[in-house]
Amino acid sequence: DGKILVGGNFQKFNGKNFKNLVRLFPDGNLDSTFNTSNGIQGFVNKIKPLSNGKVFIVGNFTQINSKQFNRVARLNDNGSADTTFNPALFTSYPSISGANLDVYDIIILEDNKIIIGGKFSKYNNISRNGIVRINSDGSIDNNFLIGTGIHFTNGGIKALSIQEDGKILAGGLFDKYNNFQQSGIIRINNQTTSTGISTIMSSSKLNIYPNPTTGKVYIQSDKNNEIESIVIRNSIGQEIYTNKHITENSNEIELVGKSGIYYVEIISGNQKITKKLIKK
């Protein structure tokens, strides 16, 4: 419709009380039908309009119209808080829900999940350093494996972008990702549970040893759970081993690469399990 959303750190627009977020007509006049009432308590770093008229905002704010929303929120077309996105519903600590420090950027994925980046160390009081993927209701998506996340002193992730292949580019002020040296920019796999994989294989039916390992790894399953594929990824999501044509229940793999944390994904029928593997 040509309207313009403006966010930042301000208290008034054209002499009227509008805190940190306004919507304008194409000619620059204020659209008073978009009204956050008591305003955004804290500044807005990024605005992400949605096709349905709603709007995501991120920043360092803690309230919208006197309701608590810590640094990430979704607004309705009229500027009111969309309470169907509510991180506080998914934690035992609603007063410290959402991100605990500034969020600088946000991207929306094709499946309507959300990735935010910033200088936070927790989301919903769960450790998530610098980046987290969340569901459309505000809860954490635990299928996004980032290990220890971003390491930074006073910076974090400043910008996010999604490639055509779905991988995520993150840039900012940091020196490590999941304890590996990675300065300023990184590409991350947007790992999502594959369509049709609905149940999780019991860990008792699967044996990965030795763990920790110095290189050689054995992966075994019981006779009722034939392994169909094995994928091993390093801590930044890169595939370092793939075998999707397995006919044996016992598999020997030589784990190449440097010491660190790896993730082993095994699929058997409509079941999947992901286990952490450490290489000394």
PDB file of C-alpha atoms in Angstrom:
ATOM      1  CA  ASP A   1       0.000   0.000   0.000  1.00  0.00           C
ATOM      2  CA  GLY A   2       3.066   2.250  -0.113  1.00  0.00           C
ATOM      3  CA  LYS A   3       2.980   3.068   3.591  1.00  0.00           C
ATOM      4  CA  ILE A   4       6.274   3.473   5.422  1.00  0.00           C
ATOM      5  CA  LEU A   5       7.271   2.106   8.827  1.00  0.00           C
ATOM      6  CA  VAL A   6       9.859   4.084  10.784  1.00  0.00           C
ATOM      7  CA  GLY A   7      11.523   2.764  13.932  1.00  0.00           C
ATOM      8  CA  GLY A   8      14.340   3.973  16.125  1.00  0.00           C
ATOM      9  CA  ASN A   9      14.913   5.960  19.300  1.00  0.00           C
ATOM     10  CA  PHE A  10      12.494   8.911  19.447  1.00  0.00           C
ATOM     11  CA  GLN A  11       9.618  10.193  21.582  1.00  0.00           C
ATOM     12  CA  LYS A  12       7.640  12.354  19.140  1.00  0.00           C
ATOM     13  CA  PHE A  13       6.820  12.591  15.460  1.00  0.00           C
ATOM     14  CA  ASN A  14       5.684  15.949  14.067  1.00  0.00           C
ATOM     15  CA  GLY A  15       5.083  17.119  17.627  1.00  0.00           C
ATOM     16  CA  LYS A  16       2.825  14.182  18.532  1.00  0.00           C
ATOM     17  CA  ASN A  17       3.651  11.525  21.108  1.00  0.00           C
ATOM     18  CA  PHE A  18       4.700   8.415  19.213  1.00  0.00           C
ATOM     19  CA  LYS A  19       7.489   6.438  20.877  1.00  0.00           C
ATOM     20  CA  ASN A  20      10.054   4.712  18.684  1.00  0.00           C
ATOM     21  CA  LEU A  21       7.701   3.423  15.962  1.00  0.00           C
ATOM     22  CA  VAL A  22       5.332   5.118  13.509  1.00  0.00           C
ATOM     23  CA  ARG A  23       3.680   4.390  10.185  1.00  0.00           C
ATOM     24  CA  LEU A  24       3.525   7.061   7.499  1.00  0.00           C
ATOM     25  CA  PHE A  25       1.551   7.567   4.331  1.00  0.00           C
ATOM     26  CA  PRO A  26       3.572   7.779   1.098  1.00  0.00           C
ATOM     27  CA  ASP A  27       3.452  11.596   1.329  1.00  0.00           C
ATOM     28  CA  GLY A  28       5.112  11.534   4.771  1.00  0.00           C
ATOM     29  CA  ASN A  29       2.016  12.287   6.822  1.00  0.00           C
ATOM     30  CA  LEU A  30       1.388  10.279   9.971  1.00  0.00           C
ATOM     31  CA  ASP A  31      -0.941   7.274   9.721  1.00  0.00           C
ATOM     32  CA  SER A  32      -2.754   7.525  13.061  1.00  0.00           C
ATOM     33  CA  THR A  33      -4.563   4.200  12.513  1.00  0.00           C
ATOM     34  CA  PHE A  34      -1.274   2.506  13.404  1.00  0.00           C
ATOM     35  CA  ASN A  35      -0.925   3.312  17.087  1.00  0.00           C
ATOM     36  CA  THR A  36       1.034   1.505  19.791  1.00  0.00           C
ATOM     37  CA  SER A  37      -0.797   3.639  22.396  1.00  0.00           C
ATOM     38  CA  ASN A  38       1.734   4.001  25.234  1.00  0.00           C
ATOM     39  CA  GLY A  39       4.431   3.265  22.698  1.00  0.00           C
ATOM     40  CA  ILE A  40       7.478   1.054  22.548  1.00  0.00           C
ATOM     41  CA  GLN A  41       9.535   1.252  25.749  1.00  0.00           C
ATOM     42  CA  GLY A  42      13.005   1.051  24.242  1.00  0.00           C
ATOM     43  CA  PHE A  43      14.333   1.621  20.760  1.00  0.00           C
ATOM     44  CA  VAL A  44      13.595  -0.409  17.631  1.00  0.00           C
ATOM     45  CA  ASN A  45      16.531  -1.772  15.631  1.00  0.00           C
ATOM     46  CA  LYS A  46      14.770  -3.617  12.801  1.00  0.00           C
ATOM     47  CA  ILE A  47      11.276  -3.811  11.329  1.00  0.00           C
ATOM     48  CA  LYS A  48      10.117  -6.799   9.286  1.00  0.00           C
ATOM     49  CA  PRO A  49       6.661  -6.404   7.641  1.00  0.00           C
ATOM     50  CA  LEU A  50       4.709  -9.585   6.883  1.00  0.00           C
ATOM     51  CA  SER A  51       2.441 -10.293   3.926  1.00  0.00           C
ATOM     52  CA  ASN A  52      -0.632 -10.487   6.208  1.00  0.00           C
ATOM     53  CA  GLY A  53      -0.157  -6.906   7.415  1.00  0.00           C
ATOM     54  CA  LYS A  54       1.458  -7.820  10.711  1.00  0.00           C
ATOM     55  CA  VAL A  55       4.925  -6.576  11.620  1.00  0.00           C
ATOM     56  CA  PHE A  56       7.864  -8.033  13.531  1.00  0.00           C
ATOM     57  CA  ILE A  57      10.090  -5.636  15.443  1.00  0.00           C
ATOM     58  CA  VAL A  58      13.328  -6.241  17.348  1.00  0.00           C
ATOM     59  CA  GLY A  59      15.481  -3.950  19.460  1.00  0.00           C
ATOM     60  CA  ASN A  60      16.196  -3.293  23.115  1.00  0.00           C
ATOM     61  CA  PHE A  61      12.594  -2.587  24.156  1.00  0.00           C
ATOM     62  CA  THR A  62      10.941  -4.364  27.081  1.00  0.00           C
ATOM     63  CA  GLN A  63       7.322  -3.218  26.779  1.00  0.00           C
ATOM     64  CA  ILE A  64       4.703  -2.498  24.142  1.00  0.00           C
ATOM     65  CA  ASN A  65       1.662  -0.558  25.323  1.00  0.00           C
ATOM     66  CA  SER A  66       2.568  -1.435  28.940  1.00  0.00           C
ATOM     67  CA  LYS A  67       2.711  -5.173  28.160  1.00  0.00           C
ATOM     68  CA  GLN A  68       5.978  -7.039  28.535  1.00  0.00           C
ATOM     69  CA  PHE A  69       7.743  -8.055  25.329  1.00  0.00           C
ATOM     70  CA  ASN A  70      11.487  -8.381  25.692  1.00  0.00           C
ATOM     71  CA  ARG A  71      13.301  -7.253  22.538  1.00  0.00           C
ATOM     72  CA  VAL A  72      11.219  -9.183  19.992  1.00  0.00           C
ATOM     73  CA  ALA A  73       7.517  -8.799  19.227  1.00  0.00           C
ATOM     74  CA  ARG A  74       4.912  -9.116  16.520  1.00  0.00           C
ATOM     75  CA  LEU A  75       2.376  -6.325  16.007  1.00  0.00           C
ATOM     76  CA  ASN A  76      -1.045  -6.343  14.409  1.00  0.00           C
ATOM     77  CA  ASP A  77      -1.869  -4.087  11.464  1.00  0.00           C
ATOM     78  CA  ASN A  78      -3.203  -1.417  13.864  1.00  0.00           C
ATOM     79  CA  GLY A  79      -0.010  -1.351  15.974  1.00  0.00           C
ATOM     80  CA  SER A  80      -1.282  -3.384  18.912  1.00  0.00           C
ATOM     81  CA  ALA A  81       0.761  -6.311  20.219  1.00  0.00           C
ATOM     82  CA  ASP A  82      -0.091  -9.640  18.590  1.00  0.00           C
ATOM     83  CA  THR A  83      -0.440 -11.880  21.644  1.00  0.00           C
ATOM     84  CA  THR A  84      -0.442 -15.068  19.540  1.00  0.00           C
ATOM     85  CA  PHE A  85       3.321 -14.498  19.482  1.00  0.00           C
ATOM     86  CA  ASN A  86       4.181 -14.624  23.175  1.00  0.00           C
ATOM     87  CA  PRO A  87       7.504 -16.062  24.397  1.00  0.00           C
ATOM     88  CA  ALA A  88       6.349 -15.680  28.028  1.00  0.00           C
ATOM     89  CA  LEU A  89       3.909 -18.582  27.572  1.00  0.00           C
ATOM     90  CA  PHE A  90       6.795 -21.014  27.043  1.00  0.00           C
ATOM     91  CA  THR A  91       8.952 -20.429  30.097  1.00  0.00           C
ATOM     92  CA  SER A  92       8.708 -20.731  33.855  1.00  0.00           C
ATOM     93  CA  TYR A  93      10.255 -17.262  34.050  1.00  0.00           C
ATOM     94  CA  PRO A  94       7.842 -14.985  32.134  1.00  0.00           C
ATOM     95  CA  SER A  95       9.385 -11.826  33.609  1.00  0.00           C
ATOM     96  CA  ILE A  96      12.631 -12.596  31.768  1.00  0.00           C
ATOM     97  CA  SER A  97      11.128 -14.159  28.638  1.00  0.00           C
ATOM     98  CA  GLY A  98      12.349 -13.338  25.145  1.00  0.00           C
ATOM     99  CA  ALA A  99      15.920 -12.137  24.630  1.00  0.00           C
ATOM    100  CA  ASN A 100      17.881 -10.899  27.636  1.00  0.00           C
ATOM    101  CA  LEU A 101      19.868  -8.276  25.675  1.00  0.00           C
ATOM    102  CA  ASP A 102      19.643  -6.328  22.423  1.00  0.00           C
ATOM    103  CA  VAL A 103      18.414  -7.932  19.200  1.00  0.00           C
ATOM    104  CA  TYR A 104      19.771  -6.318  16.024  1.00  0.00           C
ATOM    105  CA  ASP A 105      18.269  -8.252  13.131  1.00  0.00           C
ATOM    106  CA  ILE A 106      15.534 -10.701  12.219  1.00  0.00           C
ATOM    107  CA  ILE A 107      14.710 -12.877   9.211  1.00  0.00           C
ATOM    108  CA  ILE A 108      11.519 -14.805   8.476  1.00  0.00           C
ATOM    109  CA  LEU A 109      11.876 -18.257   6.930  1.00  0.00           C
ATOM    110  CA  GLU A 110       9.569 -19.873   4.377  1.00  0.00           C
ATOM    111  CA  ASP A 111       8.048 -22.115   7.070  1.00  0.00           C
ATOM    112  CA  ASN A 112       7.228 -18.977   9.134  1.00  0.00           C
ATOM    113  CA  LYS A 113       9.931 -19.695  11.674  1.00  0.00           C
ATOM    114  CA  ILE A 114      12.044 -16.765  12.784  1.00  0.00           C
ATOM    115  CA  ILE A 115      15.772 -16.281  13.321  1.00  0.00           C
ATOM    116  CA  ILE A 116      16.982 -13.380  15.434  1.00  0.00           C
ATOM    117  CA  GLY A 117      20.546 -12.213  15.996  1.00  0.00           C
ATOM    118  CA  GLY A 118      22.065  -9.839  18.519  1.00  0.00           C
ATOM    119  CA  LYS A 119      24.181  -9.614  21.637  1.00  0.00           C
ATOM    120  CA  PHE A 120      21.888 -11.658  23.873  1.00  0.00           C
ATOM    121  CA  SER A 121      23.080 -14.719  25.757  1.00  0.00           C
ATOM    122  CA  LYS A 122      19.675 -16.166  26.642  1.00  0.00           C
ATOM    123  CA  TYR A 123      16.233 -16.578  25.129  1.00  0.00           C
ATOM    124  CA  ASN A 124      13.440 -17.553  27.520  1.00  0.00           C
ATOM    125  CA  ASN A 125      16.176 -18.005  30.143  1.00  0.00           C
ATOM    126  CA  ILE A 126      17.797 -20.748  28.032  1.00  0.00           C
ATOM    127  CA  SER A 127      21.365 -20.288  26.835  1.00  0.00           C
ATOM    128  CA  ARG A 128      21.395 -19.048  23.232  1.00  0.00           C
ATOM    129  CA  ASN A 129      24.446 -16.957  22.454  1.00  0.00           C
ATOM    130  CA  GLY A 130      23.872 -14.401  19.722  1.00  0.00           C
ATOM    131  CA  ILE A 131      21.444 -16.343  17.539  1.00  0.00           C
ATOM    132  CA  VAL A 132      18.285 -18.391  17.998  1.00  0.00           C
ATOM    133  CA  ARG A 133      15.540 -19.829  15.799  1.00  0.00           C
ATOM    134  CA  ILE A 134      12.036 -19.512  17.186  1.00  0.00           C
ATOM    135  CA  ASN A 135       8.639 -20.810  16.185  1.00  0.00           C
ATOM    136  CA  SER A 136       5.800 -18.561  15.031  1.00  0.00           C
ATOM    137  CA  ASP A 137       4.287 -18.621  18.540  1.00  0.00           C
ATOM    138  CA  GLY A 138       7.480 -17.344  20.202  1.00  0.00           C
ATOM    139  CA  SER A 139       8.798 -20.653  21.541  1.00  0.00           C
ATOM    140  CA  ILE A 140      12.348 -21.887  20.890  1.00  0.00           C
ATOM    141  CA  ASP A 141      12.881 -24.223  17.942  1.00  0.00           C
ATOM    142  CA  ASN A 142      15.226 -26.813  19.448  1.00  0.00           C
ATOM    143  CA  ASN A 143      15.990 -28.371  16.046  1.00  0.00           C
ATOM    144  CA  PHE A 144      18.327 -25.461  15.259  1.00  0.00           C
ATOM    145  CA  LEU A 145      21.660 -26.766  16.542  1.00  0.00           C
ATOM    146  CA  ILE A 146      24.152 -23.995  17.299  1.00  0.00           C
ATOM    147  CA  GLY A 147      26.168 -25.584  20.117  1.00  0.00           C
ATOM    148  CA  THR A 148      27.653 -22.804  22.237  1.00  0.00           C
ATOM    149  CA  GLY A 149      26.695 -20.218  19.624  1.00  0.00           C
ATOM    150  CA  ILE A 150      28.518 -16.935  19.060  1.00  0.00           C
ATOM    151  CA  HIS A 151      31.349 -15.770  21.305  1.00  0.00           C
ATOM    152  CA  PHE A 152      31.737 -12.020  21.628  1.00  0.00           C
ATOM    153  CA  THR A 153      32.841  -9.431  24.178  1.00  0.00           C
ATOM    154  CA  ASN A 154      30.713  -6.443  23.228  1.00  0.00           C
ATOM    155  CA  GLY A 155      29.152  -6.974  19.853  1.00  0.00           C
ATOM    156  CA  GLY A 156      27.252 -10.032  18.693  1.00  0.00           C
ATOM    157  CA  ILE A 157      25.400 -10.575  15.429  1.00  0.00           C
ATOM    158  CA  LYS A 158      24.527  -7.311  13.699  1.00  0.00           C
ATOM    159  CA  ALA A 159      23.090  -8.572  10.395  1.00  0.00           C
ATOM    160  CA  LEU A 160      21.353 -11.687   9.055  1.00  0.00           C
ATOM    161  CA  SER A 161      20.577 -12.797   5.517  1.00  0.00           C
ATOM    162  CA  ILE A 162      19.165 -15.954   3.963  1.00  0.00           C
ATOM    163  CA  GLN A 163      20.605 -17.442   0.763  1.00  0.00           C
ATOM    164  CA  GLU A 164      18.569 -19.035  -2.026  1.00  0.00           C
ATOM    165  CA  ASP A 165      19.611 -22.479  -0.746  1.00  0.00           C
ATOM    166  CA  GLY A 166      18.209 -21.674   2.713  1.00  0.00           C
ATOM    167  CA  LYS A 167      21.544 -21.252   4.465  1.00  0.00           C
ATOM    168  CA  ILE A 168      21.946 -18.342   6.853  1.00  0.00           C
ATOM    169  CA  LEU A 169      24.636 -15.661   6.651  1.00  0.00           C
ATOM    170  CA  ALA A 170      25.413 -13.866   9.900  1.00  0.00           C
ATOM    171  CA  GLY A 171      27.741 -10.896  10.281  1.00  0.00           C
ATOM    172  CA  GLY A 172      28.838  -8.866  13.266  1.00  0.00           C
ATOM    173  CA  LEU A 173      31.430  -8.483  15.984  1.00  0.00           C
ATOM    174  CA  PHE A 174      32.426 -11.946  17.181  1.00  0.00           C
ATOM    175  CA  ASP A 175      35.471 -14.191  17.152  1.00  0.00           C
ATOM    176  CA  LYS A 176      34.095 -17.713  17.615  1.00  0.00           C
ATOM    177  CA  TYR A 177      31.163 -19.895  16.666  1.00  0.00           C
ATOM    178  CA  ASN A 178      30.631 -22.977  18.824  1.00  0.00           C
ATOM    179  CA  ASN A 179      34.203 -22.645  20.152  1.00  0.00           C
ATOM    180  CA  PHE A 180      35.743 -22.573  16.651  1.00  0.00           C
ATOM    181  CA  GLN A 181      37.614 -19.498  15.445  1.00  0.00           C
ATOM    182  CA  GLN A 182      35.289 -17.568  13.147  1.00  0.00           C
ATOM    183  CA  SER A 183      35.628 -13.801  12.978  1.00  0.00           C
ATOM    184  CA  GLY A 184      32.973 -11.404  11.809  1.00  0.00           C
ATOM    185  CA  ILE A 185      30.997 -13.513   9.338  1.00  0.00           C
ATOM    186  CA  ILE A 186      29.696 -17.054   9.218  1.00  0.00           C
ATOM    187  CA  ARG A 187      27.352 -19.222   7.174  1.00  0.00           C
ATOM    188  CA  ILE A 188      25.057 -21.566   9.090  1.00  0.00           C
ATOM    189  CA  ASN A 189      22.928 -24.444   7.876  1.00  0.00           C
ATOM    190  CA  ASN A 190      19.241 -23.873   8.496  1.00  0.00           C
ATOM    191  CA  GLN A 191      18.732 -27.369   9.885  1.00  0.00           C
ATOM    192  CA  THR A 192      15.120 -28.467  10.072  1.00  0.00           C
ATOM    193  CA  THR A 193      13.570 -31.847  10.725  1.00  0.00           C
ATOM    194  CA  SER A 194      12.810 -33.391   7.340  1.00  0.00           C
ATOM    195  CA  THR A 195       9.216 -33.774   6.182  1.00  0.00           C
ATOM    196  CA  GLY A 196       7.811 -37.171   7.137  1.00  0.00           C
ATOM    197  CA  ILE A 197      10.163 -37.719  10.090  1.00  0.00           C
ATOM    198  CA  SER A 198       7.662 -37.615  12.920  1.00  0.00           C
ATOM    199  CA  THR A 199       8.950 -39.788  15.735  1.00  0.00           C
ATOM    200  CA  ILE A 200      12.250 -39.998  17.563  1.00  0.00           C
ATOM    201  CA  MET A 201      14.111 -43.281  17.782  1.00  0.00           C
ATOM    202  CA  SER A 202      14.883 -44.333  21.338  1.00  0.00           C
ATOM    203  CA  SER A 203      18.541 -43.803  22.246  1.00  0.00           C
ATOM    204  CA  SER A 204      18.558 -47.247  23.847  1.00  0.00           C
ATOM    205  CA  LYS A 205      18.174 -48.783  20.367  1.00  0.00           C
ATOM    206  CA  LEU A 206      21.261 -47.012  19.091  1.00  0.00           C
ATOM    207  CA  ASN A 207      24.881 -47.228  20.176  1.00  0.00           C
ATOM    208  CA  ILE A 208      27.637 -44.797  19.129  1.00  0.00           C
ATOM    209  CA  TYR A 209      31.076 -45.580  20.518  1.00  0.00           C
ATOM    210  CA  PRO A 210      33.678 -44.669  21.564  1.00  0.00           C
ATOM    211  CA  ASN A 211      32.444 -41.232  22.561  1.00  0.00           C
ATOM    212  CA  PRO A 212      34.659 -39.223  22.921  1.00  0.00           C
ATOM    213  CA  THR A 213      36.666 -40.660  20.046  1.00  0.00           C
ATOM    214  CA  THR A 214      40.086 -40.050  18.556  1.00  0.00           C
ATOM    215  CA  GLY A 215      38.847 -40.813  15.046  1.00  0.00           C
ATOM    216  CA  LYS A 216      37.200 -44.195  14.518  1.00  0.00           C
ATOM    217  CA  VAL A 217      33.492 -44.435  15.404  1.00  0.00           C
ATOM    218  CA  TYR A 218      31.118 -47.406  15.477  1.00  0.00           C
ATOM    219  CA  ILE A 219      27.382 -46.886  15.028  1.00  0.00           C
ATOM    220  CA  GLN A 220      25.096 -49.826  15.765  1.00  0.00           C
ATOM    221  CA  SER A 221      21.350 -50.357  16.036  1.00  0.00           C
ATOM    222  CA  ASP A 222      19.287 -53.367  17.074  1.00  0.00           C
ATOM    223  CA  LYS A 223      17.898 -55.764  14.462  1.00  0.00           C
ATOM    224  CA  ASN A 224      14.430 -54.187  14.556  1.00  0.00           C
ATOM    225  CA  ASN A 225      15.733 -50.732  13.663  1.00  0.00           C
ATOM    226  CA  GLU A 226      17.762 -50.921  10.468  1.00  0.00           C
ATOM    227  CA  ILE A 227      19.788 -47.787   9.824  1.00  0.00           C
ATOM    228  CA  GLU A 228      18.965 -46.218   6.457  1.00  0.00           C
ATOM    229  CA  SER A 229      21.184 -43.151   6.507  1.00  0.00           C
ATOM    230  CA  ILE A 230      23.882 -41.477   8.581  1.00  0.00           C
ATOM    231  CA  VAL A 231      24.859 -37.818   8.315  1.00  0.00           C
ATOM    232  CA  ILE A 232      27.592 -36.255  10.459  1.00  0.00           C
ATOM    233  CA  ARG A 233      27.894 -32.471  10.698  1.00  0.00           C
ATOM    234  CA  ASN A 234      30.519 -30.341  12.344  1.00  0.00           C
ATOM    235  CA  SER A 235      29.703 -27.587  14.822  1.00  0.00           C
ATOM    236  CA  ILE A 236      28.926 -25.018  12.105  1.00  0.00           C
ATOM    237  CA  GLY A 237      26.527 -27.332  10.288  1.00  0.00           C
ATOM    238  CA  GLN A 238      28.776 -28.507   7.454  1.00  0.00           C
ATOM    239  CA  GLU A 239      28.267 -32.121   6.377  1.00  0.00           C
ATOM    240  CA  ILE A 240      31.548 -33.993   6.779  1.00  0.00           C
ATOM    241  CA  TYR A 241      30.138 -37.500   6.285  1.00  0.00           C
ATOM    242  CA  THR A 242      27.042 -38.761   4.452  1.00  0.00           C
ATOM    243  CA  ASN A 243      25.880 -42.301   3.718  1.00  0.00           C
ATOM    244  CA  LYS A 244      22.272 -42.685   2.588  1.00  0.00           C
ATOM    245  CA  HIS A 245      22.532 -46.239   1.245  1.00  0.00           C
ATOM    246  CA  ILE A 246      23.235 -48.303   4.360  1.00  0.00           C
ATOM    247  CA  THR A 247      22.459 -52.015   4.447  1.00  0.00           C
ATOM    248  CA  GLU A 248      24.117 -52.995   7.737  1.00  0.00           C
ATOM    249  CA  ASN A 249      23.115 -52.467  11.374  1.00  0.00           C
ATOM    250  CA  SER A 250      26.762 -52.001  12.356  1.00  0.00           C
ATOM    251  CA  ASN A 251      28.802 -49.258  10.699  1.00  0.00           C
ATOM    252  CA  GLU A 252      32.422 -48.214  11.107  1.00  0.00           C
ATOM    253  CA  ILE A 253      33.275 -44.596  10.278  1.00  0.00           C
ATOM    254  CA  GLU A 254      36.586 -42.749  10.304  1.00  0.00           C
ATOM    255  CA  LEU A 255      35.797 -39.269  11.618  1.00  0.00           C
ATOM    256  CA  VAL A 256      38.008 -36.798   9.773  1.00  0.00           C
ATOM    257  CA  GLY A 257      38.485 -33.203  10.835  1.00  0.00           C
ATOM    258  CA  LYS A 258      39.845 -31.432  13.855  1.00  0.00           C
ATOM    259  CA  SER A 259      38.922 -31.944  17.484  1.00  0.00           C
ATOM    260  CA  GLY A 260      35.557 -30.599  18.555  1.00  0.00           C
ATOM    261  CA  ILE A 261      31.835 -31.298  18.684  1.00  0.00           C
ATOM    262  CA  TYR A 262      30.011 -33.148  15.901  1.00  0.00           C
ATOM    263  CA  TYR A 263      26.363 -34.120  15.428  1.00  0.00           C
ATOM    264  CA  VAL A 264      25.372 -37.566  14.167  1.00  0.00           C
ATOM    265  CA  GLU A 265      21.946 -37.827  12.525  1.00  0.00           C
ATOM    266  CA  ILE A 266      20.563 -41.326  11.975  1.00  0.00           C
ATOM    267  CA  ILE A 267      17.343 -42.144  10.118  1.00  0.00           C
ATOM    268  CA  SER A 268      15.553 -45.481  10.289  1.00  0.00           C
ATOM    269  CA  GLY A 269      12.175 -45.699   8.571  1.00  0.00           C
ATOM    270  CA  ASN A 270      10.112 -42.788   9.877  1.00  0.00           C
ATOM    271  CA  GLN A 271      12.342 -42.345  12.904  1.00  0.00           C
ATOM    272  CA  LYS A 272      15.241 -40.013  13.503  1.00  0.00           C
ATOM    273  CA  ILE A 273      17.730 -39.334  16.264  1.00  0.00           C
ATOM    274  CA  THR A 274      20.533 -36.798  16.531  1.00  0.00           C
ATOM    275  CA  LYS A 275      23.361 -37.404  18.989  1.00  0.00           C
ATOM    276  CA  LYS A 276      26.367 -35.344  19.950  1.00  0.00           C
ATOM    277  CA  LEU A 277      29.796 -36.826  19.280  1.00  0.00           C
ATOM    278  CA  ILE A 278      33.059 -35.444  20.625  1.00  0.00           C
ATOM    279  CA  LYS A 279      36.393 -35.871  18.890  1.00  0.00           C
ATOM    280  CA  LYS A 280      39.470 -35.478  21.091  1.00  0.00           C
TER     281      LYS A 280
END
